[in-house]
Short mmCIF file of C-alpha atoms and ligand atoms in Angstrom, two decimals:
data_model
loop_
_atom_site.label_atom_id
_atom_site.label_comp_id
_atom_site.label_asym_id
_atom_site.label_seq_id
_atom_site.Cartn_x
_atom_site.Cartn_y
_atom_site.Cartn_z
CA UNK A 1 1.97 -14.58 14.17
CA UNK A 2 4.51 -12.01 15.84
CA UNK A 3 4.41 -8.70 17.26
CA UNK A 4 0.86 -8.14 15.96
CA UNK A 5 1.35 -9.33 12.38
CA UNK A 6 0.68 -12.98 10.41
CA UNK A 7 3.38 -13.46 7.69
CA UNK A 8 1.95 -16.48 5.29
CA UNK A 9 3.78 -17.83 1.96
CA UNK A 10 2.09 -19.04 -0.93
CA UNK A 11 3.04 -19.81 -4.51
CA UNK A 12 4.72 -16.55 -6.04
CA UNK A 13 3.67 -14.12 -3.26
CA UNK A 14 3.26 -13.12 0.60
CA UNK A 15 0.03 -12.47 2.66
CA UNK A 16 0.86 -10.23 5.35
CA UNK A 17 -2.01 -9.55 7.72
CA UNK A 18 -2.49 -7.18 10.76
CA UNK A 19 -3.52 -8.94 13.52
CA UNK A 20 -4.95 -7.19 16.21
CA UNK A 21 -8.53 -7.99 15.57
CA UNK A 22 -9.87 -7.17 18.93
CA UNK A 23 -7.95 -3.82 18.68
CA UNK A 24 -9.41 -2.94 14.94
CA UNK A 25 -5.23 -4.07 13.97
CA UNK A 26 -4.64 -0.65 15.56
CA UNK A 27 -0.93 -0.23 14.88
CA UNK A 28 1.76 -0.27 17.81
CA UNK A 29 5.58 0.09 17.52
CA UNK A 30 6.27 -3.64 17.90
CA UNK A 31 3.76 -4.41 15.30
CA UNK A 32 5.01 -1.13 12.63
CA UNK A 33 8.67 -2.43 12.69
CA UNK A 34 7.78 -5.88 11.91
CA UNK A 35 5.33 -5.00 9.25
CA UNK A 36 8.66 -2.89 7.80
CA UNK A 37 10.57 -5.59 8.06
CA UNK A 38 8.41 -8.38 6.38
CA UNK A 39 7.86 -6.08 3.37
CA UNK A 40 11.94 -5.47 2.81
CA UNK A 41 12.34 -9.38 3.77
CA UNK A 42 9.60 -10.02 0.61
CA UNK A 43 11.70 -7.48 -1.35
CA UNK A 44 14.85 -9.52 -0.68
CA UNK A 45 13.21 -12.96 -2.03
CA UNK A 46 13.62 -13.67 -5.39
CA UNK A 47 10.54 -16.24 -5.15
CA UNK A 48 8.28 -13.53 -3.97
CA UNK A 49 6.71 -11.83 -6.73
CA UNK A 50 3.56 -9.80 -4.70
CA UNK A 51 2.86 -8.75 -1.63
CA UNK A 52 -0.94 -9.03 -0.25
CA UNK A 53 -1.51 -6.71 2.74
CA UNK A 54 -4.81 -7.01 4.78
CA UNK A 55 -6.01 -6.83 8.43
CA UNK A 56 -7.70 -10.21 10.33
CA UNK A 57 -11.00 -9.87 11.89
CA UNK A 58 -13.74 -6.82 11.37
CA UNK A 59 -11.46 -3.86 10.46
CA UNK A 60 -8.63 -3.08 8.26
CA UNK A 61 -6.59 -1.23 10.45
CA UNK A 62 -7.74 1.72 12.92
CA UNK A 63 -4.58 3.76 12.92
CA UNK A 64 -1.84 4.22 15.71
CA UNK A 65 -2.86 2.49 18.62
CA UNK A 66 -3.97 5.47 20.90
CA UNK A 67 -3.62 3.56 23.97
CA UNK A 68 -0.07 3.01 23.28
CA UNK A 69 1.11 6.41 23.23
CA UNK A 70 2.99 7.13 25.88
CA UNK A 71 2.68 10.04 28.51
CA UNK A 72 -1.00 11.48 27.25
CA UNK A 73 -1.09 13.51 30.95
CA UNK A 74 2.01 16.05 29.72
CA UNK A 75 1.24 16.65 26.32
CA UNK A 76 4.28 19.28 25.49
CA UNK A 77 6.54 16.20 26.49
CA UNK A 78 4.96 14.40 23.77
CA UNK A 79 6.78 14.02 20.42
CA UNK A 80 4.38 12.43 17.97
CA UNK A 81 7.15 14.01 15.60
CA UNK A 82 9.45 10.93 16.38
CA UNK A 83 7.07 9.02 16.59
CA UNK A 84 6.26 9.80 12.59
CA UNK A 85 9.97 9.68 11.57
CA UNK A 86 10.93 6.45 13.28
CA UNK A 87 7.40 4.12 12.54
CA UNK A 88 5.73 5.59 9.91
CA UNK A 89 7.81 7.42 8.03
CA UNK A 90 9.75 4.21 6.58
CA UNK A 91 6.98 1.89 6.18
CA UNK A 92 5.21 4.11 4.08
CA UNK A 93 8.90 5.11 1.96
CA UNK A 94 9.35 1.51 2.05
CA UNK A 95 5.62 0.84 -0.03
CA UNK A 96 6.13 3.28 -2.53
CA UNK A 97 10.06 2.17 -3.32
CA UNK A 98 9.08 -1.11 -2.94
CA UNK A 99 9.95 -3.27 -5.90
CA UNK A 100 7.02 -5.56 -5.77
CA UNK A 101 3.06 -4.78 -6.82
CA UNK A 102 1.40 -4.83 -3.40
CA UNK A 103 -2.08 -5.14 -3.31
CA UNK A 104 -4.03 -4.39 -0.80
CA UNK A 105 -7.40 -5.84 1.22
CA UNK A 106 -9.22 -3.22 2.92
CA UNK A 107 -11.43 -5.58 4.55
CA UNK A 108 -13.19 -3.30 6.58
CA UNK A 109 -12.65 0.30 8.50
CA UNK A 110 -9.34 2.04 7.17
CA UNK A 111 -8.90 4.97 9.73
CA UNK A 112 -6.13 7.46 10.60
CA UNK A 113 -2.72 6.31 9.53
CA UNK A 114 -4.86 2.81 8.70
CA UNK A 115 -6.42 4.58 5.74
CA UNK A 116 -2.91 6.27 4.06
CA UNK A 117 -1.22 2.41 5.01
CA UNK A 118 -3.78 1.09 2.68
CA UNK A 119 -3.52 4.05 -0.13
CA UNK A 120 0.18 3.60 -0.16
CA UNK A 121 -0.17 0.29 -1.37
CA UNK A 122 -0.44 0.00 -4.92
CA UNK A 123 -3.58 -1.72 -5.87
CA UNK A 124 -6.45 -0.81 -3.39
CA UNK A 125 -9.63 -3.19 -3.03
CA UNK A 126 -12.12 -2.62 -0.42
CA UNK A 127 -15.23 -4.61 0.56
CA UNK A 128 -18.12 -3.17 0.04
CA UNK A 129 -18.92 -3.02 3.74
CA UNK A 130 -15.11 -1.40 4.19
CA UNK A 131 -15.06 2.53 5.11
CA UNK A 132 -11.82 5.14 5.33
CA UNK A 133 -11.59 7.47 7.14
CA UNK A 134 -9.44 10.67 7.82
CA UNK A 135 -9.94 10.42 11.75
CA UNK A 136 -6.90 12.34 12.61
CA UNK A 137 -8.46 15.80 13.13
CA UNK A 138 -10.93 13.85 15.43
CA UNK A 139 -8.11 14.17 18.16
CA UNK A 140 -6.32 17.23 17.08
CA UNK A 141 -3.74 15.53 14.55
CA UNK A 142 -2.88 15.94 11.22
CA UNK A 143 -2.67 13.45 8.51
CA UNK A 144 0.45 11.30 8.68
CA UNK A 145 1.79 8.14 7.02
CA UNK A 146 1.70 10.13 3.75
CA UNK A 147 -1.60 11.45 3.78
CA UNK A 148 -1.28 15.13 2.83
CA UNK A 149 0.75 13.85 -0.15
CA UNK A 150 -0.97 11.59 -1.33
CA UNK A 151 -4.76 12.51 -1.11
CA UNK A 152 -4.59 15.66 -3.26
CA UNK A 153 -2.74 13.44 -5.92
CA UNK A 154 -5.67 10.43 -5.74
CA UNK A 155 -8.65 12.46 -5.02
CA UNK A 156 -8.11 16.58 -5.80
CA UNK A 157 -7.45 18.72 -3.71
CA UNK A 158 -11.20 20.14 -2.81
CA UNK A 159 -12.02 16.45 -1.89
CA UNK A 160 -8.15 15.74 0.21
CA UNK A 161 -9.17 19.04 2.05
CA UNK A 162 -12.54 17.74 3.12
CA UNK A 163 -11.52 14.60 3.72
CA UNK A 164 -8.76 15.82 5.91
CA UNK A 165 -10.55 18.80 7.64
CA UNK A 166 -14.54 17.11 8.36
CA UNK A 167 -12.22 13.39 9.52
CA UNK A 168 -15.64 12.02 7.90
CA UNK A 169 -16.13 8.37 7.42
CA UNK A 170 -16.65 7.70 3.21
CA UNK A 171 -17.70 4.45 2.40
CA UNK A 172 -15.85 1.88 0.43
CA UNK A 173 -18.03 2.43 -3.03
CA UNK A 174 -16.85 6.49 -2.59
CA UNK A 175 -13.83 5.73 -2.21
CA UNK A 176 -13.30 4.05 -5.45
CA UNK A 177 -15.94 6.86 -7.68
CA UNK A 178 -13.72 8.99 -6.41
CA UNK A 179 -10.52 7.47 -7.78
CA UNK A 180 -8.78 6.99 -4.12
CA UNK A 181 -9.01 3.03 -4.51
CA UNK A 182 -9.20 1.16 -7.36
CA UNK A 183 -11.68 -1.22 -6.95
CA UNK A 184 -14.85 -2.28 -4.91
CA UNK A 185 -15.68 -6.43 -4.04
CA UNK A 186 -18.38 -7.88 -2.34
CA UNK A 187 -17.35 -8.90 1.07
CA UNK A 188 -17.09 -12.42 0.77
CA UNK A 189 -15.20 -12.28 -2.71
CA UNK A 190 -12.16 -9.81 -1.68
CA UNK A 191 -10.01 -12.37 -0.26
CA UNK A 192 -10.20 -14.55 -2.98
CA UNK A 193 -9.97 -11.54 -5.59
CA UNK A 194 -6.93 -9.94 -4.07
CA UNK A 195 -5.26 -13.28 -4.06
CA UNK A 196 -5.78 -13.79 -7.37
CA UNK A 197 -4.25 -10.74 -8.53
CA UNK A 198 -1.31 -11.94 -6.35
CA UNK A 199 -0.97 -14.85 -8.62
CA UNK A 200 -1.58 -13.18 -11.77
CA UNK A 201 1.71 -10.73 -10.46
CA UNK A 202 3.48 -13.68 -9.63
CA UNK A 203 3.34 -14.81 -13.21
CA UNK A 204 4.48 -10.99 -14.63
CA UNK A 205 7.63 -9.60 -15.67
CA UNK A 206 8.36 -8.68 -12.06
CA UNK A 207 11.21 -6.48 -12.54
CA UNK A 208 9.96 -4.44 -15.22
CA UNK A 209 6.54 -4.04 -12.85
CA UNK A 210 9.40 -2.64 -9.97
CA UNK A 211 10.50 0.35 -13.09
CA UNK A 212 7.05 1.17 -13.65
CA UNK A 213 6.83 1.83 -9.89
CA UNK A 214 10.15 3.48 -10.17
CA UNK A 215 8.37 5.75 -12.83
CA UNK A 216 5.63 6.05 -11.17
CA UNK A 217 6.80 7.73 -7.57
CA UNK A 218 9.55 10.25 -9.66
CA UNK A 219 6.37 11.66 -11.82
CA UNK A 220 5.36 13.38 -8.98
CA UNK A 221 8.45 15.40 -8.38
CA UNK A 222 9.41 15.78 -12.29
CA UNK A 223 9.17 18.09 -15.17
CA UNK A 224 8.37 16.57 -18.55
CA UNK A 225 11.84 17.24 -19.43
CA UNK A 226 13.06 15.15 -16.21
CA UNK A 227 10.32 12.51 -16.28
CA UNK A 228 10.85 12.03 -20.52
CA UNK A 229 14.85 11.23 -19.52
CA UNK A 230 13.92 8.78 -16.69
CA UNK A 231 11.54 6.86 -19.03
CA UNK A 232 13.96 6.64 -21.43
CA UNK A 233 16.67 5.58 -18.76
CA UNK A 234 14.45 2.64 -17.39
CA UNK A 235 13.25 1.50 -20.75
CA UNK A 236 16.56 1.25 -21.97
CA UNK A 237 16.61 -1.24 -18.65
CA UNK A 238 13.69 -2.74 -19.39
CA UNK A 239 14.33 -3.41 -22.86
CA UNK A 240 17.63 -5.10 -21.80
CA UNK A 241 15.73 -8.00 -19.64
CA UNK A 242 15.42 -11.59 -20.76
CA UNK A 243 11.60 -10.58 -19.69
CA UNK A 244 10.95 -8.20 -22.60
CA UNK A 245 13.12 -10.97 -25.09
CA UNK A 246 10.48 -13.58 -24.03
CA UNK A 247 7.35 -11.31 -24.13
CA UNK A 248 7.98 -9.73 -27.39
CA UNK A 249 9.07 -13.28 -29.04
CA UNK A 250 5.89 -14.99 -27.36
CA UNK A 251 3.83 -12.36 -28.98
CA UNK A 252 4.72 -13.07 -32.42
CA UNK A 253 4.77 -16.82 -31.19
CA UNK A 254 0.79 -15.89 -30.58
CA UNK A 255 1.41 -17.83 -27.40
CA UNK A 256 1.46 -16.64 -24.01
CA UNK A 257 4.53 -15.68 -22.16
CA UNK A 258 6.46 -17.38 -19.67
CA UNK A 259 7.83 -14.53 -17.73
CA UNK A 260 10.81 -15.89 -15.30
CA UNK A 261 10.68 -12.56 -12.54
CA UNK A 262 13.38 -10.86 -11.84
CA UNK A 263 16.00 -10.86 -15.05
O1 T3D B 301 1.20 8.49 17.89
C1 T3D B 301 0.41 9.24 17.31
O2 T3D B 301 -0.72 9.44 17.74
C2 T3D B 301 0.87 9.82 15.99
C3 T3D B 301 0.40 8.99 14.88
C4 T3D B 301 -0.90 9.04 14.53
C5 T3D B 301 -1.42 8.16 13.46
C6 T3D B 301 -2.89 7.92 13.59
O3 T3D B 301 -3.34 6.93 13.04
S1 T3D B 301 -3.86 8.98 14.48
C7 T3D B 301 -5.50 8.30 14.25
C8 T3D B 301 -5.74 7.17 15.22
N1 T3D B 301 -6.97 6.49 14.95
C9 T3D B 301 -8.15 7.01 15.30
O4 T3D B 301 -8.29 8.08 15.79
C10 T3D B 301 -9.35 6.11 15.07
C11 T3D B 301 -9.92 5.69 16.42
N2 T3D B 301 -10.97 4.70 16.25
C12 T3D B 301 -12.20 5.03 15.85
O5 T3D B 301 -12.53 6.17 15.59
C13 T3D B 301 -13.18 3.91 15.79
O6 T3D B 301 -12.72 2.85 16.57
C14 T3D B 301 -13.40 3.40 14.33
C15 T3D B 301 -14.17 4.48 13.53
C16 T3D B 301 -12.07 3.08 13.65
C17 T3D B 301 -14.25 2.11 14.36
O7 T3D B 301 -15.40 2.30 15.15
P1 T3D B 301 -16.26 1.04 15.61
O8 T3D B 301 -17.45 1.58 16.32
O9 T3D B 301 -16.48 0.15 14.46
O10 T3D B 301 -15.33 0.23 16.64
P2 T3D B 301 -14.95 0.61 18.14
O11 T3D B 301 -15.90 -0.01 19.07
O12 T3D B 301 -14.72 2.07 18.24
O13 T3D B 301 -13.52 -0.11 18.28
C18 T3D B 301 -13.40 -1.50 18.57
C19 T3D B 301 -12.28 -1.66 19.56
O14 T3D B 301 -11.07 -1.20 18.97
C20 T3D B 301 -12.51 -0.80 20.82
O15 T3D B 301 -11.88 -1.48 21.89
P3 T3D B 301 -12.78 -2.05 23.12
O16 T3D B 301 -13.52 -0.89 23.66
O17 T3D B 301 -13.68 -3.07 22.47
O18 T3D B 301 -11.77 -2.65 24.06
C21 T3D B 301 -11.71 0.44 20.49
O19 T3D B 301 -11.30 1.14 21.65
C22 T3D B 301 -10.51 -0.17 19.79
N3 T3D B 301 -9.85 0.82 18.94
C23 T3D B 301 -10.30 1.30 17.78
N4 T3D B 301 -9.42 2.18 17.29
C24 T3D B 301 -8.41 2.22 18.16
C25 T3D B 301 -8.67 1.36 19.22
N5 T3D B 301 -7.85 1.20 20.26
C26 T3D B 301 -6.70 1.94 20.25
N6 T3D B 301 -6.40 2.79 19.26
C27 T3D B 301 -7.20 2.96 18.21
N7 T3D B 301 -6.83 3.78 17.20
#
């Protein structure tokens, strides 16, 4: 463990767990930059296909730790804007350009900037006993670590406004009817579940997965015309990867494919 986060190996992917259980894995600065900088130290090795994020203990992760902000007695010396562009703002770039599949274990409550860490991931699981939960407006904040951007796009924007404006808790099996996750597990299965998608990533073509991604994150800021151009673009990468040689020859093999990662 280190600066509030457990960094564990195993074959073809990372765990990375927040680890402040007695805290909810409320987030602090120590704890945000090392989280940052074991996700672009996973994107770095070439044996890491997937990247598992969850939180140890009860909760998933309760947001910024508000005992941790500095001076709360002069509030118009307070700039949470820094605070924003320095922690959060990178870690939650750093997700959505990340080249791996990241899946994520909500393993419980996933409030404030805990909730939009988790829907930045790629793949979101909850327990069933998990719950998210917008609490920023709670204490007079707005939605950060990406929230505003990306609730409207998972949910609509009549449910990101409620969500955002009530701060109500939903529970895990709303969550996913309502397309923000994508799927619900029974508590005592999740581990296990998210792991095994882990392995099942750490068996894909892992660079093609990282273009899909790629393809993925510009949709939301392109035309047709633009998007149609970038497809084409990262296809033409795609299509040039030992990966896509080996996939389409083991399908007309009718055998499965032995996918080396990153070529
Ligand atoms: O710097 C900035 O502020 C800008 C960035 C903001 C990003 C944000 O994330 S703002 C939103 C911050 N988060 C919250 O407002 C959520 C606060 N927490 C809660 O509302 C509740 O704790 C939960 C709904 C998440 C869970 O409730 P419950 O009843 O299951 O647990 P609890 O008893 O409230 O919490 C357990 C412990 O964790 C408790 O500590 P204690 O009393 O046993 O020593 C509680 O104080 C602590 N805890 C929970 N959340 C936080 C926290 N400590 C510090 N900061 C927290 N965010």
């Amino acid at each position: 463990m280190s600066d509030g986060i457990g960094i564990e190996d195993r074959a073809g992917y990372r765990v990375i767990t927040l680890d402040r259980p007695e805290k909810l894995n409320a987030t602090t600065a120590p704890m945000l930059r090392a989280l940052r900088a074991a996700f672009e130290a996973a994107a770095c090795d070439r044996a890491c296909r997937a990247v598992l994020l969850t939180g140890a203990g009860r909760g998933f992760c309760a947001g910024q730790d508000l005992g941790a902000v500095s001076d709360m007695s002069d509030p118009a010396q307070a700039d949470l804007g820094a605070l924003v562009e320095e922690l959060y703002n990178p870690l939650i770039r750093a997700l959505r350009r990340h080249p791996l599949p990241i899946v994520c274990a909500v393993n419980g409550i996933a409030a404030g900037a805990g909730a939009n860490l988790a829907l930045a991931c790629d793949i979101v699981l909850a327990a069933r006993s998990a719950s998210f939960v917008q609490a920023f407006a709670k204490i007079a904040l707005i939605p950060d670590a990406g929230g505003t951007w990306i609730l409207p796009r998972l949910v609509g924007d009549a449910r990101a406004r409620a969500l955002a404006l009530l701060a109500e808790k939903i529970p895990a099996e709303q969550a996913a009817a309502w397309g923000m996750i994508w799927r619900v597990v029974e508590d005592a299965a999740l581990i296990g579940e998210a792991e095994a998608l882990c392995a099942y990533f750490a068996t894909q073509p892992t660079t093609t997965l990282g273009l899909i991604k790629q393809a993925l994150l510009a949709s939301s800021a392109n035309d047709l015309d633009a998007q149609l151009a970038l497809e084409r673009d990262l296809q033409r990468a795609a299509g040039q990867s030992g990966d896509y040689a080996e996939g389409a020859r083991a399908f007309l093999e009718k055998r499965p494919p032995r996918f080396s990662g990153r070529t």
